[in-house]
Amino acid sequence: MSPLTKSQLHRQAEQLVDFVNKSPSPFHVVDVCRKWLRSAQFTELKEKQNWEGAIQPNGRYFFTRNGSSLVAFSVGGKFRPGNGVSAVGAHTDSPCFKLKPVSRKTSSGFLQVGVQVYGGGLWHTWFDRDLSVAGRVMVKDTSGGYTSRLVTIEEPIMRIPSLAIHLDRSLSDGIKFNKETHLTPILATVSKALNGTKTDESPKDNVAKTPAHHPILLERIAKELNVSVSDIFDFELCLYDTQKAVIGGICNEFIYSARLDNLNSSYCAIEGLINSLAGGPTNTDPHIRMVALFDNEEVGSTSAYGANSALIESALRRVHESFDNCGKSCFEASIANSYLISSDVTHAVHPNYSEKHEENHRPELNKGPAIKVNANQRYATTAVTSTILKDIASRYDIPIQEFVVRNDSPCGSTIGPMLSAQLGLRTVDIGNPLLSMHSIREICGTDDVGMKVRLFEKFFKEFSVLDAKIFVD
């Protein structure tokens, strides 16, 4: 098959940019994917409900957990319990700051907002950026219940100002800061806030009106949601950079954006799954095609909605049990017949620090996704799993790079090893190359997006056939 055209590659890059701009928090990522899947005729399931009789061959389904993780899957027309699953896993979260349960702070005439660091960000890149908040808010409804509402304040309402070099000449030798005291954003001056607020700062009997947060901030959130402050009972809000993701570079070959780790993979996974179904019912497919987007990867994945949970196992068991002829060992047989692409980003070679890369494993932007290998099992790739992916890529002219860290360098990890270990699932780790990983603004190649989407699309379509030709155990 001929390579993707320039227009096809550019369209995928533009769609990723749009996806990131609509997704300032993991809750927004899942909400965007929910709408996207519904438009592609996927039916939403609820974990609280019985799935018996709900899942049928040729059906398309998805469910969410916590509003921040999502599993989408299609059932092949020839699927039978014990058949395999062709899966792609990624994550919805990125390093950021999250508001503390009591965020209200005041210092030197400024209102400040107390935040927790989430993940391992390059926190110095958050200084002097136009910041705002996004996430979910628990709102009391008219029936006396509580509803989760998404909120995004688009205007820049916060900033973490850096210290002038005149006040600390040692800053020329590198930025040093205390994460508790020096990363607290300013919201307003006390004088302006007192003139503008409608709610006094004294405690109220209602827990929602206690002075845990500045009233002026609560009022802004309430205005965005068109509710009263007294209806807001709790929230999970993260800070985000209000500068939009864009396509840049003199040749329009880069994407400059926040949260490319790992919305790059989340976008490619969902787009690849939907594209694989574009031809209509999968009448001849004996497999399930699945995408799992997890939360909390940046902090170790150990949560009810992270990869180090029973989320995937639970989903697969429930799918199998919804079929009448499911035997006692169908789940275990299915796992042995399955394959997971653990999709995260990888480190592109940096032109100013090329010595940080192993000399024969230096992924470049716009040269295709990289397979990640680590002898100490920080990645789950094996010769078997890389062969499968390389075979599919070669048949569709999709370039594949390879990444290995230097022996004198620490190696990050992904959801791949934990899922592989938990389930006994054949897994390959791959990622599109990225510069400035964990910065507030990262860089990826425009062409890599379309190539990864195409790789996932062809993987979903062809793995079941290829797997019959792989002989190991």
Short mmCIF file of C-alpha atoms in Angstrom, two decimals:
data_model
loop_
_atom_site.label_atom_id
_atom_site.label_comp_id
_atom_site.label_asym_id
_atom_site.label_seq_id
_atom_site.Cartn_x
_atom_site.Cartn_y
_atom_site.Cartn_z
CA MET A 1 0.00 0.00 0.00
CA SER A 2 1.25 3.49 -0.83
CA PRO A 3 2.40 5.76 2.02
CA LEU A 4 0.03 8.34 3.46
CA THR A 5 -0.26 11.55 1.45
CA LYS A 6 0.82 14.92 2.79
CA SER A 7 -2.81 16.01 3.10
CA GLN A 8 -3.72 12.86 5.06
CA LEU A 9 -0.80 13.37 7.43
CA HIS A 10 -1.62 17.04 7.92
CA ARG A 11 -5.28 16.29 8.60
CA GLN A 12 -4.37 13.85 11.37
CA ALA A 13 -2.01 16.41 12.92
CA GLU A 14 -4.75 19.06 12.84
CA GLN A 15 -7.19 16.66 14.49
CA LEU A 16 -4.70 15.90 17.28
CA VAL A 17 -4.27 19.63 17.89
CA ASP A 18 -8.03 20.04 18.15
CA PHE A 19 -8.26 17.02 20.47
CA VAL A 20 -5.63 18.42 22.85
CA ASN A 21 -7.21 21.88 22.89
CA LYS A 22 -10.54 20.37 23.94
CA SER A 23 -8.93 18.22 26.65
CA PRO A 24 -7.33 20.25 29.46
CA SER A 25 -7.94 17.47 32.02
CA PRO A 26 -8.37 13.66 31.98
CA PHE A 27 -12.10 14.18 32.53
CA HIS A 28 -12.29 16.26 29.38
CA VAL A 29 -10.26 13.66 27.46
CA VAL A 30 -12.83 10.99 28.30
CA ASP A 31 -15.73 13.31 27.53
CA VAL A 32 -14.32 14.14 24.08
CA CYS A 33 -13.76 10.44 23.39
CA ARG A 34 -17.29 9.61 24.57
CA LYS A 35 -18.81 12.01 22.04
CA TRP A 36 -16.45 10.80 19.35
CA LEU A 37 -17.34 7.15 19.93
CA ARG A 38 -21.06 7.82 20.02
CA SER A 39 -20.81 9.52 16.64
CA ALA A 40 -19.16 6.32 15.37
CA GLN A 41 -22.15 4.22 16.54
CA PHE A 42 -20.59 2.91 19.74
CA THR A 43 -23.06 2.05 22.52
CA GLU A 44 -22.23 3.19 26.04
CA LEU A 45 -22.32 0.53 28.75
CA LYS A 46 -22.42 1.13 32.50
CA GLU A 47 -20.29 -0.91 34.88
CA LYS A 48 -23.08 -0.79 37.47
CA GLN A 49 -25.45 -2.60 35.13
CA ASN A 50 -25.67 -6.22 34.03
CA TRP A 51 -24.10 -6.80 30.61
CA GLU A 52 -25.79 -10.14 30.01
CA GLY A 53 -27.31 -10.10 26.53
CA ALA A 54 -26.03 -6.57 25.89
CA ILE A 55 -22.94 -7.58 23.90
CA GLN A 56 -23.34 -9.07 20.44
CA PRO A 57 -21.04 -9.98 17.52
CA ASN A 58 -20.41 -6.94 15.29
CA GLY A 59 -21.34 -4.67 18.19
CA ARG A 60 -19.44 -1.55 19.24
CA TYR A 61 -19.28 -0.58 22.90
CA PHE A 62 -17.52 1.57 25.47
CA PHE A 63 -17.66 2.38 29.14
CA THR A 64 -15.96 4.82 31.47
CA ARG A 65 -14.71 4.61 35.03
CA ASN A 66 -14.38 7.64 37.29
CA GLY A 67 -14.94 9.82 34.24
CA SER A 68 -11.18 9.73 33.68
CA SER A 69 -10.60 6.24 32.19
CA LEU A 70 -12.29 4.68 29.19
CA VAL A 71 -12.46 1.28 27.49
CA ALA A 72 -13.85 1.01 23.94
CA PHE A 73 -14.19 -2.21 21.97
CA SER A 74 -15.78 -3.80 18.95
CA VAL A 75 -16.73 -7.47 18.81
CA GLY A 76 -15.84 -9.34 15.64
CA GLY A 77 -18.58 -11.11 13.75
CA LYS A 78 -16.87 -14.47 14.31
CA PHE A 79 -15.81 -13.86 17.90
CA ARG A 80 -16.28 -16.78 20.26
CA PRO A 81 -15.32 -16.96 23.94
CA GLY A 82 -11.63 -17.86 24.16
CA ASN A 83 -10.69 -15.89 21.04
CA GLY A 84 -8.18 -13.11 21.36
CA VAL A 85 -8.26 -9.38 21.91
CA SER A 86 -6.30 -6.93 19.76
CA ALA A 87 -5.69 -4.07 22.21
CA VAL A 88 -4.03 -0.68 22.44
CA GLY A 89 -3.46 0.93 25.83
CA ALA A 90 -2.58 4.55 26.60
CA HIS A 91 -3.21 7.08 29.37
CA THR A 92 -5.25 10.25 29.81
CA ASP A 93 -3.22 12.07 32.46
CA SER A 94 -0.21 14.37 32.25
CA PRO A 95 2.02 16.08 34.84
CA CYS A 96 0.28 19.16 36.23
CA PHE A 97 -0.71 21.02 39.36
CA LYS A 98 -3.92 20.09 41.18
CA LEU A 99 -5.77 22.29 43.63
CA LYS A 100 -5.43 21.27 47.27
CA PRO A 101 -8.62 20.48 49.25
CA VAL A 102 -7.97 23.75 51.08
CA SER A 103 -6.41 25.96 48.43
CA ARG A 104 -6.99 29.38 49.97
CA LYS A 105 -3.73 31.19 50.65
CA THR A 106 -2.78 34.83 51.16
CA SER A 107 0.71 36.33 51.08
CA SER A 108 2.11 39.85 50.80
CA GLY A 109 -1.14 41.34 49.53
CA PHE A 110 -1.86 38.56 47.02
CA LEU A 111 -4.51 35.88 46.94
CA GLN A 112 -2.80 32.61 46.12
CA VAL A 113 -4.03 29.11 45.30
CA GLY A 114 -2.49 26.12 47.03
CA VAL A 115 -1.64 23.31 44.62
CA GLN A 116 -0.20 19.80 44.71
CA VAL A 117 2.35 18.64 42.16
CA TYR A 118 1.04 15.71 40.14
CA GLY A 119 3.61 13.50 38.46
CA GLY A 120 7.17 14.36 37.52
CA GLY A 121 6.85 17.57 35.57
CA LEU A 122 9.55 19.96 34.42
CA TRP A 123 8.09 22.43 36.89
CA HIS A 124 10.33 25.35 35.99
CA THR A 125 8.55 25.51 32.62
CA TRP A 126 5.33 26.48 34.45
CA PHE A 127 6.78 29.79 35.61
CA ASP A 128 5.42 32.91 33.86
CA ARG A 129 2.73 31.05 31.90
CA ASP A 130 -0.88 32.16 31.51
CA LEU A 131 -2.67 29.54 33.57
CA SER A 132 -6.25 28.59 34.29
CA VAL A 133 -8.19 25.66 35.76
CA ALA A 134 -10.21 22.78 34.38
CA GLY A 135 -11.66 19.55 35.72
CA ARG A 136 -14.85 18.30 37.30
CA VAL A 137 -17.16 19.79 39.90
CA MET A 138 -19.69 17.99 42.07
CA VAL A 139 -22.85 20.06 41.94
CA LYS A 140 -26.03 19.60 43.96
CA ASP A 141 -29.03 19.27 41.65
CA THR A 142 -32.68 20.17 42.17
CA SER A 143 -33.61 16.63 43.26
CA GLY A 144 -31.15 16.66 46.13
CA GLY A 145 -28.62 14.48 44.33
CA TYR A 146 -25.16 15.31 43.05
CA THR A 147 -24.00 15.57 39.45
CA SER A 148 -20.48 15.59 38.06
CA ARG A 149 -20.05 18.63 35.79
CA LEU A 150 -17.05 19.48 33.65
CA VAL A 151 -15.66 22.99 33.83
CA THR A 152 -13.04 24.87 31.84
CA ILE A 153 -12.20 28.48 32.59
CA GLU A 154 -10.63 29.63 29.34
CA GLU A 155 -9.32 32.98 30.54
CA PRO A 156 -5.87 33.12 32.18
CA ILE A 157 -6.71 33.65 35.85
CA MET A 158 -3.48 32.46 37.50
CA ARG A 159 0.26 32.77 37.12
CA ILE A 160 3.37 31.50 38.88
CA PRO A 161 5.77 34.45 38.66
CA SER A 162 9.49 33.80 38.57
CA LEU A 163 11.91 35.70 40.77
CA ALA A 164 13.79 38.55 39.08
CA ILE A 165 17.45 37.76 38.53
CA HIS A 166 18.37 41.02 40.28
CA LEU A 167 17.10 39.54 43.55
CA ASP A 168 19.06 36.30 43.24
CA ARG A 169 22.12 36.32 40.99
CA SER A 170 22.56 32.57 41.48
CA LEU A 171 19.59 32.06 39.13
CA SER A 172 22.01 32.51 36.23
CA ASP A 173 23.52 29.17 37.26
CA GLY A 174 20.16 27.39 37.16
CA ILE A 175 16.68 27.72 38.59
CA LYS A 176 16.33 26.29 42.08
CA PHE A 177 13.00 26.31 43.85
CA ASN A 178 11.01 24.71 46.64
CA LYS A 179 7.99 22.87 45.28
CA GLU A 180 5.86 23.75 48.31
CA THR A 181 6.63 27.46 48.63
CA HIS A 182 7.76 28.67 45.20
CA LEU A 183 5.16 27.03 42.92
CA THR A 184 2.08 28.70 44.38
CA PRO A 185 0.18 30.63 41.71
CA ILE A 186 -1.25 34.10 42.31
CA LEU A 187 -4.94 34.65 41.67
CA ALA A 188 -5.48 38.35 42.48
CA THR A 189 -4.46 41.14 44.79
CA VAL A 190 -6.34 41.24 48.06
CA SER A 191 -7.64 44.76 47.45
CA LYS A 192 -9.11 44.02 44.01
CA ALA A 193 -10.59 40.72 45.14
CA LEU A 194 -12.37 42.29 48.11
CA ASN A 195 -13.85 44.95 45.84
CA GLY A 196 -15.04 42.41 43.29
CA THR A 197 -16.31 39.50 45.37
CA LYS A 198 -19.99 39.03 46.17
CA THR A 199 -19.43 36.53 48.99
CA ASP A 200 -17.77 37.45 52.27
CA GLU A 201 -14.78 35.48 53.48
CA SER A 202 -16.33 34.27 56.73
CA PRO A 203 -17.14 30.56 57.28
CA LYS A 204 -20.66 29.31 56.63
CA ASP A 205 -22.57 26.44 58.23
CA ASN A 206 -22.81 24.65 54.86
CA VAL A 207 -19.65 22.67 54.12
CA ALA A 208 -19.72 23.95 50.54
CA LYS A 209 -19.32 27.53 51.86
CA THR A 210 -16.45 27.00 54.26
CA PRO A 211 -13.40 29.11 53.39
CA ALA A 212 -11.46 26.23 51.83
CA HIS A 213 -11.11 28.22 48.60
CA HIS A 214 -11.17 31.90 47.78
CA PRO A 215 -14.78 33.03 47.23
CA ILE A 216 -13.76 34.92 44.11
CA LEU A 217 -12.54 31.65 42.58
CA LEU A 218 -15.69 29.78 43.61
CA GLU A 219 -17.82 32.51 42.08
CA ARG A 220 -15.93 32.26 38.80
CA ILE A 221 -16.46 28.50 38.72
CA ALA A 222 -20.14 28.86 39.60
CA LYS A 223 -20.59 31.44 36.84
CA GLU A 224 -19.05 29.08 34.30
CA LEU A 225 -21.45 26.31 35.36
CA ASN A 226 -24.44 28.63 35.74
CA VAL A 227 -25.04 27.51 39.31
CA SER A 228 -24.81 29.18 42.70
CA VAL A 229 -21.71 28.85 44.86
CA SER A 230 -23.76 27.03 47.51
CA ASP A 231 -24.47 24.27 44.94
CA ILE A 232 -20.74 23.47 44.60
CA PHE A 233 -19.81 20.71 47.05
CA ASP A 234 -16.40 19.58 45.85
CA PHE A 235 -14.17 19.53 42.80
CA GLU A 236 -11.03 18.11 41.23
CA LEU A 237 -9.35 20.87 39.28
CA CYS A 238 -5.98 20.99 37.59
CA LEU A 239 -4.04 23.94 36.27
CA TYR A 240 -3.43 24.13 32.54
CA ASP A 241 -1.71 26.46 30.09
CA THR A 242 -4.23 28.59 28.21
CA GLN A 243 -1.92 28.85 25.19
CA LYS A 244 -3.43 26.63 22.51
CA ALA A 245 -1.68 23.76 20.79
CA VAL A 246 -0.54 24.73 17.29
CA ILE A 247 1.25 23.37 14.25
CA GLY A 248 4.56 25.18 13.88
CA GLY A 249 8.05 25.22 12.43
CA ILE A 250 8.97 26.94 9.19
CA CYS A 251 7.91 23.79 7.32
CA ASN A 252 4.83 23.21 9.49
CA GLU A 253 6.29 19.90 10.65
CA PHE A 254 5.99 20.23 14.43
CA ILE A 255 3.18 20.32 16.96
CA TYR A 256 3.81 22.64 19.90
CA SER A 257 1.47 21.66 22.68
CA ALA A 258 0.81 20.75 26.27
CA ARG A 259 -0.08 17.18 27.27
CA LEU A 260 1.29 15.41 24.19
CA ASP A 261 2.38 12.85 26.76
CA ASN A 262 0.07 11.08 26.38
CA LEU A 263 -2.82 12.58 24.44
CA ASN A 264 -0.81 11.85 21.31
CA SER A 265 -1.35 8.14 21.97
CA SER A 266 -4.92 8.52 23.23
CA TYR A 267 -5.92 10.26 20.03
CA CYS A 268 -4.12 7.79 17.77
CA ALA A 269 -5.66 4.80 19.56
CA ILE A 270 -9.29 5.96 19.29
CA GLU A 271 -8.85 7.22 15.73
CA GLY A 272 -7.17 3.97 14.70
CA LEU A 273 -9.97 1.88 16.21
CA ILE A 274 -12.71 3.88 14.52
CA ASN A 275 -10.87 3.89 11.18
CA SER A 276 -10.50 0.11 11.35
CA LEU A 277 -14.29 -0.16 11.45
CA ALA A 278 -14.97 2.28 8.62
CA GLY A 279 -15.73 -0.51 6.14
CA GLY A 280 -18.82 -1.63 8.07
CA PRO A 281 -19.50 -4.78 10.12
CA THR A 282 -16.47 -6.92 10.98
CA ASN A 283 -18.20 -10.13 9.88
CA THR A 284 -15.03 -12.18 9.41
CA ASP A 285 -13.05 -10.92 12.41
CA PRO A 286 -12.71 -13.53 15.20
CA HIS A 287 -11.20 -11.02 17.64
CA ILE A 288 -12.26 -8.15 19.85
CA ARG A 289 -10.64 -4.83 18.97
CA MET A 290 -10.07 -2.79 22.13
CA VAL A 291 -8.68 0.55 23.29
CA ALA A 292 -8.07 1.22 26.98
CA LEU A 293 -7.25 4.74 28.17
CA PHE A 294 -6.14 4.79 31.82
CA ASP A 295 -5.74 7.56 34.35
CA ASN A 296 -2.90 7.99 36.89
CA GLU A 297 -0.06 6.59 34.76
CA GLU A 298 2.10 9.57 35.71
CA VAL A 299 1.89 8.62 39.40
CA GLY A 300 2.33 4.85 39.13
CA SER A 301 -1.07 3.65 37.87
CA THR A 302 -2.15 2.22 41.23
CA SER A 303 -5.74 3.37 41.48
CA ALA A 304 -9.17 1.96 40.69
CA TYR A 305 -8.95 3.56 37.25
CA GLY A 306 -5.24 3.12 36.58
CA ALA A 307 -3.54 0.36 34.62
CA ASN A 308 -2.45 -1.32 37.85
CA SER A 309 -6.08 -2.18 38.61
CA ALA A 310 -8.46 -4.93 37.54
CA LEU A 311 -10.10 -2.66 34.94
CA ILE A 312 -9.05 -4.63 31.85
CA GLU A 313 -9.45 -8.04 33.46
CA SER A 314 -12.92 -7.12 34.67
CA ALA A 315 -13.95 -5.83 31.24
CA LEU A 316 -12.70 -8.92 29.41
CA ARG A 317 -14.29 -11.34 31.87
CA ARG A 318 -17.64 -9.56 31.58
CA VAL A 319 -17.49 -9.60 27.79
CA HIS A 320 -16.79 -13.33 27.77
CA GLU A 321 -19.48 -14.09 30.34
CA SER A 322 -22.07 -12.27 28.25
CA PHE A 323 -21.84 -15.12 25.73
CA ASP A 324 -23.79 -18.33 26.41
CA ASN A 325 -21.01 -20.76 25.49
CA CYS A 326 -18.36 -19.34 27.79
CA GLY A 327 -16.47 -22.17 29.47
CA LYS A 328 -14.43 -22.06 32.68
CA SER A 329 -11.10 -21.39 30.96
CA CYS A 330 -12.30 -19.11 28.16
CA PHE A 331 -10.80 -16.03 29.75
CA GLU A 332 -7.38 -17.62 30.16
CA ALA A 333 -7.43 -18.90 26.56
CA SER A 334 -8.41 -15.45 25.36
CA ILE A 335 -5.47 -13.84 27.15
CA ALA A 336 -3.08 -16.32 25.49
CA ASN A 337 -4.54 -15.39 22.10
CA SER A 338 -4.35 -11.65 22.74
CA TYR A 339 -1.80 -8.91 22.13
CA LEU A 340 -1.39 -5.42 23.61
CA ILE A 341 0.29 -2.36 22.16
CA SER A 342 1.31 -0.24 25.13
CA SER A 343 1.42 3.20 23.54
CA ASP A 344 3.20 6.08 25.19
CA VAL A 345 5.63 8.67 23.87
CA THR A 346 9.38 8.20 23.63
CA HIS A 347 12.39 10.49 23.77
CA ALA A 348 13.37 12.03 20.44
CA VAL A 349 17.06 12.74 20.01
CA HIS A 350 17.73 16.32 21.17
CA PRO A 351 20.03 18.30 18.86
CA ASN A 352 21.60 20.12 21.80
CA TYR A 353 21.99 17.00 23.96
CA SER A 354 22.47 14.18 21.48
CA GLU A 355 25.02 12.56 23.80
CA LYS A 356 22.13 11.65 26.14
CA HIS A 357 20.98 9.01 23.63
CA GLU A 358 22.54 5.64 22.94
CA GLU A 359 24.36 6.12 19.64
CA ASN A 360 22.40 3.49 17.67
CA HIS A 361 18.98 4.24 19.14
CA ARG A 362 18.14 7.86 18.49
CA PRO A 363 14.52 8.29 17.39
CA GLU A 364 13.88 11.34 15.22
CA LEU A 365 10.76 13.41 14.74
CA ASN A 366 8.69 12.56 11.65
CA LYS A 367 10.46 9.23 11.14
CA GLY A 368 7.67 7.07 12.58
CA PRO A 369 6.86 5.52 15.97
CA ALA A 370 9.63 3.83 17.95
CA ILE A 371 9.55 0.38 19.52
CA LYS A 372 10.92 0.65 23.07
CA VAL A 373 13.15 -2.09 24.47
CA ASN A 374 14.68 -2.51 27.92
CA ALA A 375 16.53 -5.60 29.16
CA ASN A 376 15.48 -4.80 32.74
CA GLN A 377 11.80 -4.99 31.83
CA ARG A 378 11.01 -1.30 32.13
CA TYR A 379 9.34 -1.92 28.77
CA ALA A 380 7.47 -5.14 27.91
CA THR A 381 8.72 -5.62 24.34
CA THR A 382 10.07 -9.05 23.31
CA ALA A 383 11.41 -10.36 20.01
CA VAL A 384 8.03 -12.01 19.42
CA THR A 385 5.94 -8.91 20.06
CA SER A 386 8.21 -6.60 18.07
CA THR A 387 8.15 -9.02 15.12
CA ILE A 388 4.36 -8.85 14.95
CA LEU A 389 4.33 -5.06 14.86
CA LYS A 390 7.23 -4.76 12.44
CA ASP A 391 5.53 -7.18 10.04
CA ILE A 392 2.34 -5.12 9.95
CA ALA A 393 4.26 -1.86 9.59
CA SER A 394 6.42 -3.16 6.73
CA ARG A 395 3.41 -4.20 4.68
CA TYR A 396 2.01 -0.66 4.80
CA ASP A 397 5.23 1.33 4.42
CA ILE A 398 5.08 2.64 7.98
CA PRO A 399 8.60 3.37 9.21
CA ILE A 400 9.52 1.98 12.62
CA GLN A 401 12.35 3.25 14.82
CA GLU A 402 13.83 1.63 17.93
CA PHE A 403 14.70 3.12 21.29
CA VAL A 404 16.98 1.87 24.06
CA VAL A 405 18.35 4.03 26.89
CA ARG A 406 22.05 4.27 27.59
CA ASN A 407 23.38 1.91 30.26
CA ASP A 408 24.38 4.91 32.37
CA SER A 409 20.94 6.53 32.14
CA PRO A 410 17.76 5.81 34.12
CA CYS A 411 14.83 4.42 32.15
CA GLY A 412 11.21 5.41 32.51
CA SER A 413 8.42 2.89 32.29
CA THR A 414 4.88 2.55 30.99
CA ILE A 415 1.64 0.67 31.57
CA GLY A 416 3.06 -2.15 29.42
CA PRO A 417 5.07 -4.14 31.99
CA MET A 418 2.36 -4.08 34.67
CA LEU A 419 -0.43 -5.17 32.32
CA SER A 420 1.79 -7.81 30.77
CA ALA A 421 2.71 -9.16 34.21
CA GLN A 422 -0.80 -9.03 35.64
CA LEU A 423 -2.49 -10.79 32.76
CA GLY A 424 0.26 -12.78 31.05
CA LEU A 425 -0.48 -10.68 27.99
CA ARG A 426 1.92 -10.44 25.04
CA THR A 427 2.88 -6.78 24.90
CA VAL A 428 4.97 -4.38 22.84
CA ASP A 429 5.88 -0.87 24.00
CA ILE A 430 5.93 1.84 21.36
CA GLY A 431 5.79 5.62 21.25
CA ASN A 432 5.96 8.61 18.98
CA PRO A 433 9.15 10.63 19.54
CA LEU A 434 8.82 13.76 21.66
CA LEU A 435 11.05 16.66 22.65
CA SER A 436 10.67 18.46 25.99
CA MET A 437 8.80 15.54 27.56
CA HIS A 438 6.96 16.62 30.74
CA SER A 439 7.41 20.29 29.94
CA ILE A 440 4.35 22.51 29.91
CA ARG A 441 4.95 22.76 26.14
CA GLU A 442 6.16 19.64 24.32
CA ILE A 443 7.06 19.04 20.68
CA CYS A 444 6.18 16.15 18.37
CA GLY A 445 6.31 15.62 14.62
CA THR A 446 3.20 16.17 12.52
CA ASP A 447 3.82 13.17 10.27
CA ASP A 448 4.22 10.76 13.19
CA VAL A 449 0.59 11.22 14.18
CA GLY A 450 -0.83 9.92 10.92
CA MET A 451 1.69 7.09 10.74
CA LYS A 452 0.73 5.87 14.20
CA VAL A 453 -2.99 6.08 13.42
CA ARG A 454 -2.40 4.01 10.28
CA LEU A 455 -0.34 1.48 12.24
CA PHE A 456 -3.10 1.02 14.81
CA GLU A 457 -5.78 0.77 12.13
CA LYS A 458 -3.91 -2.00 10.31
CA PHE A 459 -3.05 -3.75 13.56
CA PHE A 460 -6.73 -3.95 14.51
CA LYS A 461 -7.62 -5.32 11.10
CA GLU A 462 -4.83 -7.83 10.64
CA PHE A 463 -3.46 -9.11 13.93
CA SER A 464 -5.83 -12.08 14.17
CA VAL A 465 -4.66 -13.38 10.78
CA LEU A 466 -0.98 -12.75 11.46
CA ASP A 467 -1.11 -14.37 14.89
CA ALA A 468 -2.03 -17.71 13.33
CA LYS A 469 1.39 -17.66 11.67
CA ILE A 470 3.37 -16.98 14.85
CA PHE A 471 4.78 -20.12 16.48
CA VAL A 472 6.35 -19.87 19.93
CA ASP A 473 4.72 -21.96 22.69
#
